[in-house]
Tab-separated table of C-alpha atoms (C1' of nucleotides) in Angstrom:
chain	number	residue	atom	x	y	z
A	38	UNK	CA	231.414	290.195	229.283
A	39	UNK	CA	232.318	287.289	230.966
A	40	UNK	CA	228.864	286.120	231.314
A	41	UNK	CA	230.153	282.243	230.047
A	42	UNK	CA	234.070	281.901	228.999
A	43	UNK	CA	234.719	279.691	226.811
A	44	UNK	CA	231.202	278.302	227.093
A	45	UNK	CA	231.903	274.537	225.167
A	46	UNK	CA	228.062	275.520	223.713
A	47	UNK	CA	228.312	278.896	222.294
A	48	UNK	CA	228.100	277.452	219.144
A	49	UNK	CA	224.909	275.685	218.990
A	50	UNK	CA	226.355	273.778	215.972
A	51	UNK	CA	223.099	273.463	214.086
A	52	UNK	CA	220.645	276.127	214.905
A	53	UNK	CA	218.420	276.063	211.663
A	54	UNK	CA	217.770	272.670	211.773
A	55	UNK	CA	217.107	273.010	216.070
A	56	UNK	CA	214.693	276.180	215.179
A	57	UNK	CA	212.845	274.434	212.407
A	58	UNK	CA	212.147	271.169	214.755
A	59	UNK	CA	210.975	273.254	217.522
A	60	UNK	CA	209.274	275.190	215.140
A	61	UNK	CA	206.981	272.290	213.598
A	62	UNK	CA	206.529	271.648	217.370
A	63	UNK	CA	205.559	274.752	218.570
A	64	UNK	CA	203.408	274.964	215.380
A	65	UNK	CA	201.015	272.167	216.216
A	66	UNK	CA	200.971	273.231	220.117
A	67	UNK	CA	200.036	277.021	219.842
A	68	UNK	CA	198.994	277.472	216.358
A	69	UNK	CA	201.053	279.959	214.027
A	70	UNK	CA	199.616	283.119	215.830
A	71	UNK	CA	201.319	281.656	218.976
A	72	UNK	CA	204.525	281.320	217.113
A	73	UNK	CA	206.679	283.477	218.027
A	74	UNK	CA	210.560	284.285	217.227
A	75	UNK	CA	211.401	284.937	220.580
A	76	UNK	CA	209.431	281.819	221.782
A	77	UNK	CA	211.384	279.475	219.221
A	78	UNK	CA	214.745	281.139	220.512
A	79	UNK	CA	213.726	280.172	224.504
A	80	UNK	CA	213.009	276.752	223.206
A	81	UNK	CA	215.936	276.314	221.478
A	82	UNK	CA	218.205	277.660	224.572
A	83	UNK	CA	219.602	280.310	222.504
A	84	UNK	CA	219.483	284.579	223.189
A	85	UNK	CA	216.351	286.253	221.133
A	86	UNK	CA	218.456	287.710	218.263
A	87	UNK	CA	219.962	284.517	217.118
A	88	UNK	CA	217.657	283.542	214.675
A	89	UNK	CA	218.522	286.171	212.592
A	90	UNK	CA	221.832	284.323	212.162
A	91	UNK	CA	219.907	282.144	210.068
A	92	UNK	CA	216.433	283.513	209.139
A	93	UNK	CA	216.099	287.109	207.516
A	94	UNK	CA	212.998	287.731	209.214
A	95	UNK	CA	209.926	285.796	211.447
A	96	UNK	CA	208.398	285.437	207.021
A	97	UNK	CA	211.441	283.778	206.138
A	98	UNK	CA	211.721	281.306	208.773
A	99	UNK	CA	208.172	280.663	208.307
A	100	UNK	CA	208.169	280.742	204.731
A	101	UNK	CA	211.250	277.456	205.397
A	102	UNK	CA	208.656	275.910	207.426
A	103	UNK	CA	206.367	275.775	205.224
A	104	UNK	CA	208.638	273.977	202.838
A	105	UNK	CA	209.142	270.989	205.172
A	106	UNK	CA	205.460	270.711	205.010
A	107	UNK	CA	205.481	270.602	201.156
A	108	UNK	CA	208.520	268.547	201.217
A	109	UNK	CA	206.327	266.232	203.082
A	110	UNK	CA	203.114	265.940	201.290
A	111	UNK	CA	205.146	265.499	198.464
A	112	UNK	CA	206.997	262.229	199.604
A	113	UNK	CA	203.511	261.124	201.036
A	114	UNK	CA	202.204	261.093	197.176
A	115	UNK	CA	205.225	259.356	195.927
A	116	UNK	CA	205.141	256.714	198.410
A	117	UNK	CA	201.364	256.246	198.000
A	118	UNK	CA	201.543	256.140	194.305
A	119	UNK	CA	204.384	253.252	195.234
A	120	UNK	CA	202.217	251.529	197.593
A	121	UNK	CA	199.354	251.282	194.472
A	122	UNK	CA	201.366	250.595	191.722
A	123	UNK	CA	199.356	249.561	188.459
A	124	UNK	CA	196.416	250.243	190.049
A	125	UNK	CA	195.092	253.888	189.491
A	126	UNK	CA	191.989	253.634	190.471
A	127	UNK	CA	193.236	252.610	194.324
A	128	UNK	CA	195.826	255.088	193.973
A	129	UNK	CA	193.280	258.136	193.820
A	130	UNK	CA	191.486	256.604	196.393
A	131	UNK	CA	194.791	256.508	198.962
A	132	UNK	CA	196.011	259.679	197.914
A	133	UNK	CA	192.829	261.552	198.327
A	134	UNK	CA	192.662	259.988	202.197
A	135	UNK	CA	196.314	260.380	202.355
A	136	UNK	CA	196.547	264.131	201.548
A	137	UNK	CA	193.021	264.830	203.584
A	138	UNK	CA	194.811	262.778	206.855
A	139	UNK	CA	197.926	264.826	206.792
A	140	UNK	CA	196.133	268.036	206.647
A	141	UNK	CA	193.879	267.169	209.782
A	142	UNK	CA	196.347	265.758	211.609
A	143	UNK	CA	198.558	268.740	211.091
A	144	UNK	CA	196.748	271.595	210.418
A	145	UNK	CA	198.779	274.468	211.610
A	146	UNK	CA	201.231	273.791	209.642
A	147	UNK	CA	198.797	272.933	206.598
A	148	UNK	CA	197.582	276.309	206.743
A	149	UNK	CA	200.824	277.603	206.874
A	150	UNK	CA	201.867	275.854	203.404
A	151	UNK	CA	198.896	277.889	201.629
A	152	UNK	CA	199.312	280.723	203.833
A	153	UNK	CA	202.320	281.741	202.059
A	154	UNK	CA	202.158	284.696	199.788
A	155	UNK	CA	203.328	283.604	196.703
A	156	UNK	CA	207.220	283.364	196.421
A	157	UNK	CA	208.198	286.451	194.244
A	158	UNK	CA	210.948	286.277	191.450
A	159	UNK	CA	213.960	284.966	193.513
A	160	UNK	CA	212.796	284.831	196.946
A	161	UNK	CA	212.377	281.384	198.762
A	162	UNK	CA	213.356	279.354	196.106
A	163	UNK	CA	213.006	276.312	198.681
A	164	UNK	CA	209.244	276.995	198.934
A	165	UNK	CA	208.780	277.391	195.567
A	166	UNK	CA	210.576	273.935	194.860
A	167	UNK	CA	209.052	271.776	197.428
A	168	UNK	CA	205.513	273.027	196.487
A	169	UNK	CA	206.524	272.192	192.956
A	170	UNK	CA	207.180	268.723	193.412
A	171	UNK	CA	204.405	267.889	195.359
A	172	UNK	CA	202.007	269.831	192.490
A	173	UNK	CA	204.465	267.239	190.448
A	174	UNK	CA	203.454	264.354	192.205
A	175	UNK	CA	199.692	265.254	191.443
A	176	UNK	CA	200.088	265.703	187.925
A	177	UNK	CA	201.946	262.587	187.858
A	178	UNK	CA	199.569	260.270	189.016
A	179	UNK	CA	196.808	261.882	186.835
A	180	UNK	CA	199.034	261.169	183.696
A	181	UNK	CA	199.110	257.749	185.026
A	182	UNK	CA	195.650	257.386	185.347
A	183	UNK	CA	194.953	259.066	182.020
A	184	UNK	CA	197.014	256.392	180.415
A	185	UNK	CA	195.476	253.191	182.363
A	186	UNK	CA	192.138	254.666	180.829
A	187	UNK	CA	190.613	255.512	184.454
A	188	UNK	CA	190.376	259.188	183.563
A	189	UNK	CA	188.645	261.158	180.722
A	190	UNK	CA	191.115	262.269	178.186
A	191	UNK	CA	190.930	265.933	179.314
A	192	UNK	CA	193.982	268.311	179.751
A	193	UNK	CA	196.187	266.762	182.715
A	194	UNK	CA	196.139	270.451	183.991
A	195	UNK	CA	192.243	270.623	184.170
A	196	UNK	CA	191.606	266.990	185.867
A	197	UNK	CA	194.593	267.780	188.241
A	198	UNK	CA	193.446	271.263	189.593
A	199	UNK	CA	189.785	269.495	189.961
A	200	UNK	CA	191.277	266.932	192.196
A	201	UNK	CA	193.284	269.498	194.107
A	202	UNK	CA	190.714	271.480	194.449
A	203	UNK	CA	188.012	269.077	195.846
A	204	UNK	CA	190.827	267.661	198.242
A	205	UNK	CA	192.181	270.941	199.651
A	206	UNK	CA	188.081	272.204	200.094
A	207	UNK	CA	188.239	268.984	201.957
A	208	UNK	CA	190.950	269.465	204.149
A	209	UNK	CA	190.682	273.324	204.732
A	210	UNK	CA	187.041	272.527	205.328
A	211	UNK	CA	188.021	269.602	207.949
A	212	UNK	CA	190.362	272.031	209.608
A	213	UNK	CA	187.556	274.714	209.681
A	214	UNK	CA	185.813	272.029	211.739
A	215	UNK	CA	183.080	272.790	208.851
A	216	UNK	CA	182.604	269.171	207.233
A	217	UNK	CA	180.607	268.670	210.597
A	218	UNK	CA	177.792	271.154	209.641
A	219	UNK	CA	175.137	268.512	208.523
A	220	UNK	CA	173.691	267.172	211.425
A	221	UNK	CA	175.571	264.028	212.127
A	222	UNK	CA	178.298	264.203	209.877
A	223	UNK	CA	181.656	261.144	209.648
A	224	UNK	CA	183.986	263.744	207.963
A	225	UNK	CA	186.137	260.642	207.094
A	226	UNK	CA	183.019	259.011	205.311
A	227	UNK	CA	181.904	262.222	203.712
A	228	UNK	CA	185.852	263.079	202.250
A	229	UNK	CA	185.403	259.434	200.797
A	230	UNK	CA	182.404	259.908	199.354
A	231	UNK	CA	183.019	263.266	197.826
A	232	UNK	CA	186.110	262.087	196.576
A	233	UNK	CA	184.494	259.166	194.761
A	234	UNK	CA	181.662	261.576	193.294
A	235	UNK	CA	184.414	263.732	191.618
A	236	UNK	CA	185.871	260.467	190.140
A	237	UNK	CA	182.749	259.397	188.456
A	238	UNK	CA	183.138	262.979	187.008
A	239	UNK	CA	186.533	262.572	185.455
A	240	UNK	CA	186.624	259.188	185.114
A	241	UNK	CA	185.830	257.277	181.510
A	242	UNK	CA	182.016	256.245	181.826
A	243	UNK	CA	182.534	252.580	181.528
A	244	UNK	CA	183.035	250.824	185.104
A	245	UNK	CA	179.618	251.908	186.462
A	246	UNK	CA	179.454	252.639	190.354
B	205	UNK	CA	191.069	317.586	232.263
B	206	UNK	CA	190.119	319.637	230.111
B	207	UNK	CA	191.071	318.704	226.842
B	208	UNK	CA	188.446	319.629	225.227
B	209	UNK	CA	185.174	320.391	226.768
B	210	UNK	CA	181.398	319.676	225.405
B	211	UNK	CA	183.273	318.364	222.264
B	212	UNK	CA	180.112	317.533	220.350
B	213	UNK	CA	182.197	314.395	218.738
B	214	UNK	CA	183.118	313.149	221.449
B	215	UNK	CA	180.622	310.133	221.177
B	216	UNK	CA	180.938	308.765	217.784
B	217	UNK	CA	177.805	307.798	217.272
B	218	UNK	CA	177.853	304.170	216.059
B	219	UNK	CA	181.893	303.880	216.404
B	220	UNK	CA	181.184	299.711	216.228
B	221	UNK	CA	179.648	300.146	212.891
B	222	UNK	CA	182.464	302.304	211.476
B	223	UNK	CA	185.009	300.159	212.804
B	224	UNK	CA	183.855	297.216	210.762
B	225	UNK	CA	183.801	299.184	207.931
B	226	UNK	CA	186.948	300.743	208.179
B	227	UNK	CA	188.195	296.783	209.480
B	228	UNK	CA	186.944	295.500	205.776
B	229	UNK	CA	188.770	298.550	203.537
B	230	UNK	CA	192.068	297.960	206.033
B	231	UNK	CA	191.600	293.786	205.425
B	232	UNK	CA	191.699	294.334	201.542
B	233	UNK	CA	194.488	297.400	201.669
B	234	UNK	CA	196.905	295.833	204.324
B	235	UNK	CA	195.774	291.896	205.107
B	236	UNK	CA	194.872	290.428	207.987
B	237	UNK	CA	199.106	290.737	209.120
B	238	UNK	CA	198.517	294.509	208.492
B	239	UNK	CA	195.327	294.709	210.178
B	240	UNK	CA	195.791	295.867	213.662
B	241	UNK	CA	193.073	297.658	216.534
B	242	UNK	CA	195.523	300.495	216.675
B	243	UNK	CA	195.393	301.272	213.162
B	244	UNK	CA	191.357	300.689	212.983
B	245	UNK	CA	191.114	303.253	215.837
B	246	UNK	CA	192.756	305.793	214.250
B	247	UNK	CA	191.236	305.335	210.541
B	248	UNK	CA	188.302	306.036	212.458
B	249	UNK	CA	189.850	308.981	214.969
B	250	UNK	CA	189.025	307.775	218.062
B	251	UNK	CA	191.661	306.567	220.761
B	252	UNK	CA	193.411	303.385	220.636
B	253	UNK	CA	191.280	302.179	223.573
B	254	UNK	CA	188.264	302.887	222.372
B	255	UNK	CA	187.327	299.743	220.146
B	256	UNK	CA	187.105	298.015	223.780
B	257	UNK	CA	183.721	299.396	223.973
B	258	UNK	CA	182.408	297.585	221.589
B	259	UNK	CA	184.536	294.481	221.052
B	260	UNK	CA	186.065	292.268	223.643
B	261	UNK	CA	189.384	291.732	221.792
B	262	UNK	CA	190.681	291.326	218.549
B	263	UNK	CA	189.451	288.126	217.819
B	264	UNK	CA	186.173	289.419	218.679
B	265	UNK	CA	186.211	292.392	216.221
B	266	UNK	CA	187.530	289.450	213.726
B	267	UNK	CA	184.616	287.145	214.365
B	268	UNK	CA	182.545	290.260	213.465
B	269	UNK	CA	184.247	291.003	210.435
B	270	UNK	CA	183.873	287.668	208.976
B	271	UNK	CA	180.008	287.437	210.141
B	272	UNK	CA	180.011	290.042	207.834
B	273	UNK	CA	181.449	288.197	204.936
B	274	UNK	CA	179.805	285.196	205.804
B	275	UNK	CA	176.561	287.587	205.044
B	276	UNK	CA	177.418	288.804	201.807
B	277	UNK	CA	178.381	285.187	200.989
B	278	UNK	CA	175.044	284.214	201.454
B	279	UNK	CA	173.173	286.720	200.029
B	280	UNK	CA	175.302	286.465	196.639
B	281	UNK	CA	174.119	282.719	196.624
B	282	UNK	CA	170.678	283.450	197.433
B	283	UNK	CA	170.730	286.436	194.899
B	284	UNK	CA	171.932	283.662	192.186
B	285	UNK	CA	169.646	281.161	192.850
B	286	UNK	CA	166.482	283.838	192.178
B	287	UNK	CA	168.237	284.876	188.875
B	288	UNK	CA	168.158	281.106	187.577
B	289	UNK	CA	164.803	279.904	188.919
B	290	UNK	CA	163.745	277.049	187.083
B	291	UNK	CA	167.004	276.111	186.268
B	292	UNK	CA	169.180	273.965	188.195
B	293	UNK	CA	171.839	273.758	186.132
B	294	UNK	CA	172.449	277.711	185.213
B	295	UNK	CA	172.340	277.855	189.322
B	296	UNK	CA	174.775	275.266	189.646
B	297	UNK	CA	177.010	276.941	187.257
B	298	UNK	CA	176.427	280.540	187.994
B	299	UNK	CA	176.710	280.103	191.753
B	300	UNK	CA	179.915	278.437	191.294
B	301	UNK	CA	181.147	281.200	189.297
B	302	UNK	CA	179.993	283.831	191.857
B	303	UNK	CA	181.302	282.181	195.101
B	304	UNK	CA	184.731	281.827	193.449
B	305	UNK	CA	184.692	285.254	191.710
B	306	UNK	CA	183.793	286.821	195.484
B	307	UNK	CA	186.146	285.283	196.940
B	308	UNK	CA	188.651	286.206	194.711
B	309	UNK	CA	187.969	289.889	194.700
B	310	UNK	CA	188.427	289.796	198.533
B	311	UNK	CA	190.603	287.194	199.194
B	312	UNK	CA	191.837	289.152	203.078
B	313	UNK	CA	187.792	288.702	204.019
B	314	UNK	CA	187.922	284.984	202.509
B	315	UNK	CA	190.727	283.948	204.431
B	316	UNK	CA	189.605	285.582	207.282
B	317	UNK	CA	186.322	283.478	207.027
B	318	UNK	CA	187.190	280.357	207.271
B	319	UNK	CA	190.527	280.999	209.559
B	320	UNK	CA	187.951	281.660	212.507
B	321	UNK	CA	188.251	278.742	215.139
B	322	UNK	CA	185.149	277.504	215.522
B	323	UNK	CA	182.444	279.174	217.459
B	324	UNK	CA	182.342	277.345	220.676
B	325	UNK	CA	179.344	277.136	223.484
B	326	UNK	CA	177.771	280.627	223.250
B	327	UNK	CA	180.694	282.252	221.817
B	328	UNK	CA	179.868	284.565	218.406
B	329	UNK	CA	176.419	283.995	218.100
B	330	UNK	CA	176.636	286.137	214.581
B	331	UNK	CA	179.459	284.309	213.319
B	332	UNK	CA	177.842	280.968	213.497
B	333	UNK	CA	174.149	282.088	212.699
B	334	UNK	CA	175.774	283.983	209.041
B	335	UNK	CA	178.027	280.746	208.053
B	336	UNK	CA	175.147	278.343	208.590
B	337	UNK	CA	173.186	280.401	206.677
B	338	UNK	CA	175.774	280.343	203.666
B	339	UNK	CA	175.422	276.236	204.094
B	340	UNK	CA	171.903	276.245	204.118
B	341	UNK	CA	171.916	278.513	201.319
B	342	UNK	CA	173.912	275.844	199.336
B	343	UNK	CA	171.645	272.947	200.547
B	344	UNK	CA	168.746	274.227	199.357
B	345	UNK	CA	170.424	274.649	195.648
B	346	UNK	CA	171.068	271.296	195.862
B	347	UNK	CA	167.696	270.288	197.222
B	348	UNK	CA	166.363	271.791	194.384
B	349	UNK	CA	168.620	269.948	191.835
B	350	UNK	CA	167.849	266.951	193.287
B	351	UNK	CA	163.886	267.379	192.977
B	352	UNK	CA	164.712	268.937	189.413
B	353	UNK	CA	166.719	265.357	188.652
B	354	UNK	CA	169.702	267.149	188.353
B	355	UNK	CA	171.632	265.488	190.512
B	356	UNK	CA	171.524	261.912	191.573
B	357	UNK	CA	169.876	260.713	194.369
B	358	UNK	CA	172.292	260.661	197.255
B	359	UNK	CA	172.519	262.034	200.494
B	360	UNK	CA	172.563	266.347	200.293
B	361	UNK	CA	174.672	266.464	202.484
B	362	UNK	CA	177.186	265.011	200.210
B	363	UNK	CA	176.194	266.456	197.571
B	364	UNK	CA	176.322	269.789	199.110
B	365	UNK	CA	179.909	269.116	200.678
B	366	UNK	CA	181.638	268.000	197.480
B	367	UNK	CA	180.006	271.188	195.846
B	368	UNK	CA	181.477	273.185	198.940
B	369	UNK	CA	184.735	271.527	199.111
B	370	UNK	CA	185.393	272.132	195.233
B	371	UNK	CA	184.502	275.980	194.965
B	372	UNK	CA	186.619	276.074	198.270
B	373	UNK	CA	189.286	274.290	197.521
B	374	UNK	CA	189.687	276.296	193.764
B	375	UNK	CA	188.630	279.782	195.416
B	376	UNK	CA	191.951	278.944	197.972
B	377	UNK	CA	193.894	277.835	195.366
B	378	UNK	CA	193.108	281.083	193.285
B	379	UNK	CA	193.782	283.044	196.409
B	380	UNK	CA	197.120	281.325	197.259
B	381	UNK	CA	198.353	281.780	193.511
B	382	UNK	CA	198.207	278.003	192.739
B	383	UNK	CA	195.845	277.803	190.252
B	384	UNK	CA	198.334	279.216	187.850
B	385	UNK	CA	200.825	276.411	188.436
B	386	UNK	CA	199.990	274.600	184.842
B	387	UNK	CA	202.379	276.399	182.171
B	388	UNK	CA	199.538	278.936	180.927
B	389	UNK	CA	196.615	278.829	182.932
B	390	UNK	CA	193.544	281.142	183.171
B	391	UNK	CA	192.522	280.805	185.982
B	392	UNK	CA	188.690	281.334	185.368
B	393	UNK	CA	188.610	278.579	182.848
B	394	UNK	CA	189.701	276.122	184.886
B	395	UNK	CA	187.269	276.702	187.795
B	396	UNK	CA	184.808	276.817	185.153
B	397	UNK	CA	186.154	273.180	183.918
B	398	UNK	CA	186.141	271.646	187.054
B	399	UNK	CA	183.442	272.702	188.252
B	400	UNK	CA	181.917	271.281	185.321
B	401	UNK	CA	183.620	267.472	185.926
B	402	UNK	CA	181.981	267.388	189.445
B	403	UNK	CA	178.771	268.215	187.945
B	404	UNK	CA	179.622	265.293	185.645
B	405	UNK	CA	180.148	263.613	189.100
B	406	UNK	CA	177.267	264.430	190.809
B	407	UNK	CA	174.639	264.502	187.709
B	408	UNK	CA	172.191	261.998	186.547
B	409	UNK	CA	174.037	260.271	183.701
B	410	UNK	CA	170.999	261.810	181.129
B	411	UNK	CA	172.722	264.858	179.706
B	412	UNK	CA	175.372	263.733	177.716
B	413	UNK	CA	178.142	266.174	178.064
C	21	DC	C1'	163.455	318.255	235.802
C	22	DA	C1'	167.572	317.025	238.549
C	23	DA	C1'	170.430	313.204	239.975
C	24	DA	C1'	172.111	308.691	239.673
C	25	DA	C1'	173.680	305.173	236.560
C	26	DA	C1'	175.022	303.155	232.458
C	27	DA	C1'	177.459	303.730	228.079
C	28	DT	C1'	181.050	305.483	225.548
C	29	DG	C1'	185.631	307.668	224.916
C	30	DT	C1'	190.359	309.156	226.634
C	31	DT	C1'	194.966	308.777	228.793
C	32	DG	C1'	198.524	306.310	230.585
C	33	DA	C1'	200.659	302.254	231.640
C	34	DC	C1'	202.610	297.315	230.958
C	35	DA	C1'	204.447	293.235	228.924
C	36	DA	C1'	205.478	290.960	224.643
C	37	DT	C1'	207.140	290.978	220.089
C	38	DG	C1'	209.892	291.888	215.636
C	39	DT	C1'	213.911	293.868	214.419
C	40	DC	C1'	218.196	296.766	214.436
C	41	DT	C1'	223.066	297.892	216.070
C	42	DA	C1'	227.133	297.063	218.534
C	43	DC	C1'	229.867	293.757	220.889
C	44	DT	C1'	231.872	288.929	221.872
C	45	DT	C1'	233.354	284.414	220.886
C	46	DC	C1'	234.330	280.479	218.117
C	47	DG	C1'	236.381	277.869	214.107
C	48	DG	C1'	239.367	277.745	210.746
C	49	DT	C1'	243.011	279.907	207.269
C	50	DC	C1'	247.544	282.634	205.872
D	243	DG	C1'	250.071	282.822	216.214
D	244	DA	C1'	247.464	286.651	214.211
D	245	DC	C1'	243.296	287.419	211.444
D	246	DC	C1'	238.604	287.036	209.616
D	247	DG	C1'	234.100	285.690	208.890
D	248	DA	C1'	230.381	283.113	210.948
D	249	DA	C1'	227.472	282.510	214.888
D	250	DG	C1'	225.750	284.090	219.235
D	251	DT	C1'	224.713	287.826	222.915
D	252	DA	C1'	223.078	292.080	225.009
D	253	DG	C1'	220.620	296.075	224.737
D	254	DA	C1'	217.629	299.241	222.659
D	255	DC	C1'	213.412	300.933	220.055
D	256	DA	C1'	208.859	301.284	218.012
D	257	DT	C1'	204.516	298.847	217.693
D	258	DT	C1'	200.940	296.217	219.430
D	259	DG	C1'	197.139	294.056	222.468
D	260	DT	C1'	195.210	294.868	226.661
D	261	DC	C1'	194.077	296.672	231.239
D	262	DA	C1'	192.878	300.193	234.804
D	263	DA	C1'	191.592	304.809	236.066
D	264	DC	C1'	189.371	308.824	234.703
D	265	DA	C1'	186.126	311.993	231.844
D	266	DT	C1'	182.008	312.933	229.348
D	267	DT	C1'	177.773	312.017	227.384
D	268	DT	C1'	173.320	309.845	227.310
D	269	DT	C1'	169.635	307.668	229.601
D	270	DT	C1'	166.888	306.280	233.166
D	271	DT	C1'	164.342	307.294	236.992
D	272	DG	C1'	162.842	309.324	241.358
DNA sequence: CAAAAAATGTTGACAATGTCTACTTCGGTC
DNA sequence: GACCGAAGTAGACATTGTCAACATTTTTTG
């Protein structure tokens, strides 16, 4: 009832956006388990139910989330690759410490981005997108790299995933707080180093290292 | 009162036993989202409560359940290495193939795994002892390469962390659905591929391959 | 061998959460 | 100025993790 008449913030104007910001906070400060609906709704100054205004369930807002995150990683690629331009070799080097960086220094919402279960036919077609283009990104700067003659002429697919594949071990690793296992252990210097091994393995034998 | 009197089921027997077990079936039927005490308690017919006897909370019973994986993990490797004595690079190969192909199969247990925050002080004594026990499985592959002159002489602990962070990174990727992102893309072939680049990587140059 | 004690299971409660339904209020359109 | 959809609120419900109090079984021990 008249709990707030003509209350001049009933509206909150731009609640998605406000629940997304404090969600990428909250993220980072509790972790995803400590996520909660009803916590983002307190933070946000708005009743409980009002997310579902603009989120069809707790998977769906965390599923938009999660796209942020890609969006992100994405530009971080671009921008590196812009950073190293005509220079592949320094490029891999930057992205790999680049993408490893981000992870640790975010890793709730890392794990979030591959937590997803894998967008379905037409559901979450921002995910889907954002995760795209940063896959994109990858791909592009291997098809660089193939061209300058740094890499192996292998399929782009095949010398992408490998990358990927050694980076995100890296990161998920890092976040495990695994990479520390071996006695005294620099995770920095040991993401470098491993990163550097796979090149020798996809790169074209000639500048030896 | 009496409810039932000199029920002769009333003690299970070894209820923290059959709760892991039914915890694993649950983890690959419903996820880790679906997995819940409640549920656990009555797959195995005892009261909702009654898991408190043996575990502290849920994150205890989790830290169990991955011990558990972290076991079979292990064991698969050290399995591998005995079939491929002599070897180095069979092992190399085959133990890729296996860690990936496990993880794969139970991707709810894999996750689970490596989603456990870190042991602390004198927390989950089992937890820790069964993961470093999958590393020093791995270690000891690679010591062996090494003295084979399979690998080149660097630190193992590189060695064995670029190994790790590639199988982990494409056994996450295969998990998460990304592995497929390259137009047509078996997934098994390209693990197989890239773990074959790192080897590149991490090999003696001798073998031309 | 009986009695005390420790282990194991049960019931009942509580707060928190995701989610639904019904109601209210705001911003703009005929 | 009345109307309508979008956005927000209040209230309810089932489920869950967890705790405390009680019951029963097993084990220790005098």
């Amino acid at each position: 009832m008249a709990t707030h008449t003509s209350n001049p913030e009933y509206h909150h104007g731009n609640l998605r956006q406000a629940l997304l910001d404090a969600g990428e906070k909250l993220l980072e400060s509790v972790g995803v388990d400590g996520l909660t609906l009803r916590g983002l709704a307190r933070e946000t100054g708005v009743s409980h139910a009002a997310p579902y205004r603009h989120f069809a369930d707790k998977a769906d807002l965390l599923a938009a989330l999660a796209a942020r995150g890609f969006d992100r990683l994405a530009r971080a690629l671009v921008a590196t690759a812009g950073e190293h331009a005509g220079d592949p070799r320094g490029e891999y080097l930057a992205s790999c410490r680049r993408y490893i960086e981000l992870g640790r220094k975010h890793p709730a919402m890392y794990r979030l981005m591959f937590g997803q279960p894998q967008p379905g036919v037409g559901d979450q077609p921002e995910l889907a997108a954002a995760g795209q283009a940063a896959f994109d990104a990858l791909t592009a700067a291997m098809r660089r790299g193939v061209a300058a003659g740094l890499y192996r002429d292998a399929s782009i697919e095949t010398l992408a995933m490998a990358v990927w594949a050694l980076v995100h071990g890296l990161t998920e690793l890092a976040i495990a707080g695994r990479l520390g296992l071996c006695g005294e252990g620099d995770a920095g210097r040991l993401s470098e180093d491993a990163c550097a091994l796979l090149l020798r393995g996809i790169g074209t034998s000639r500048p030896g290292a």
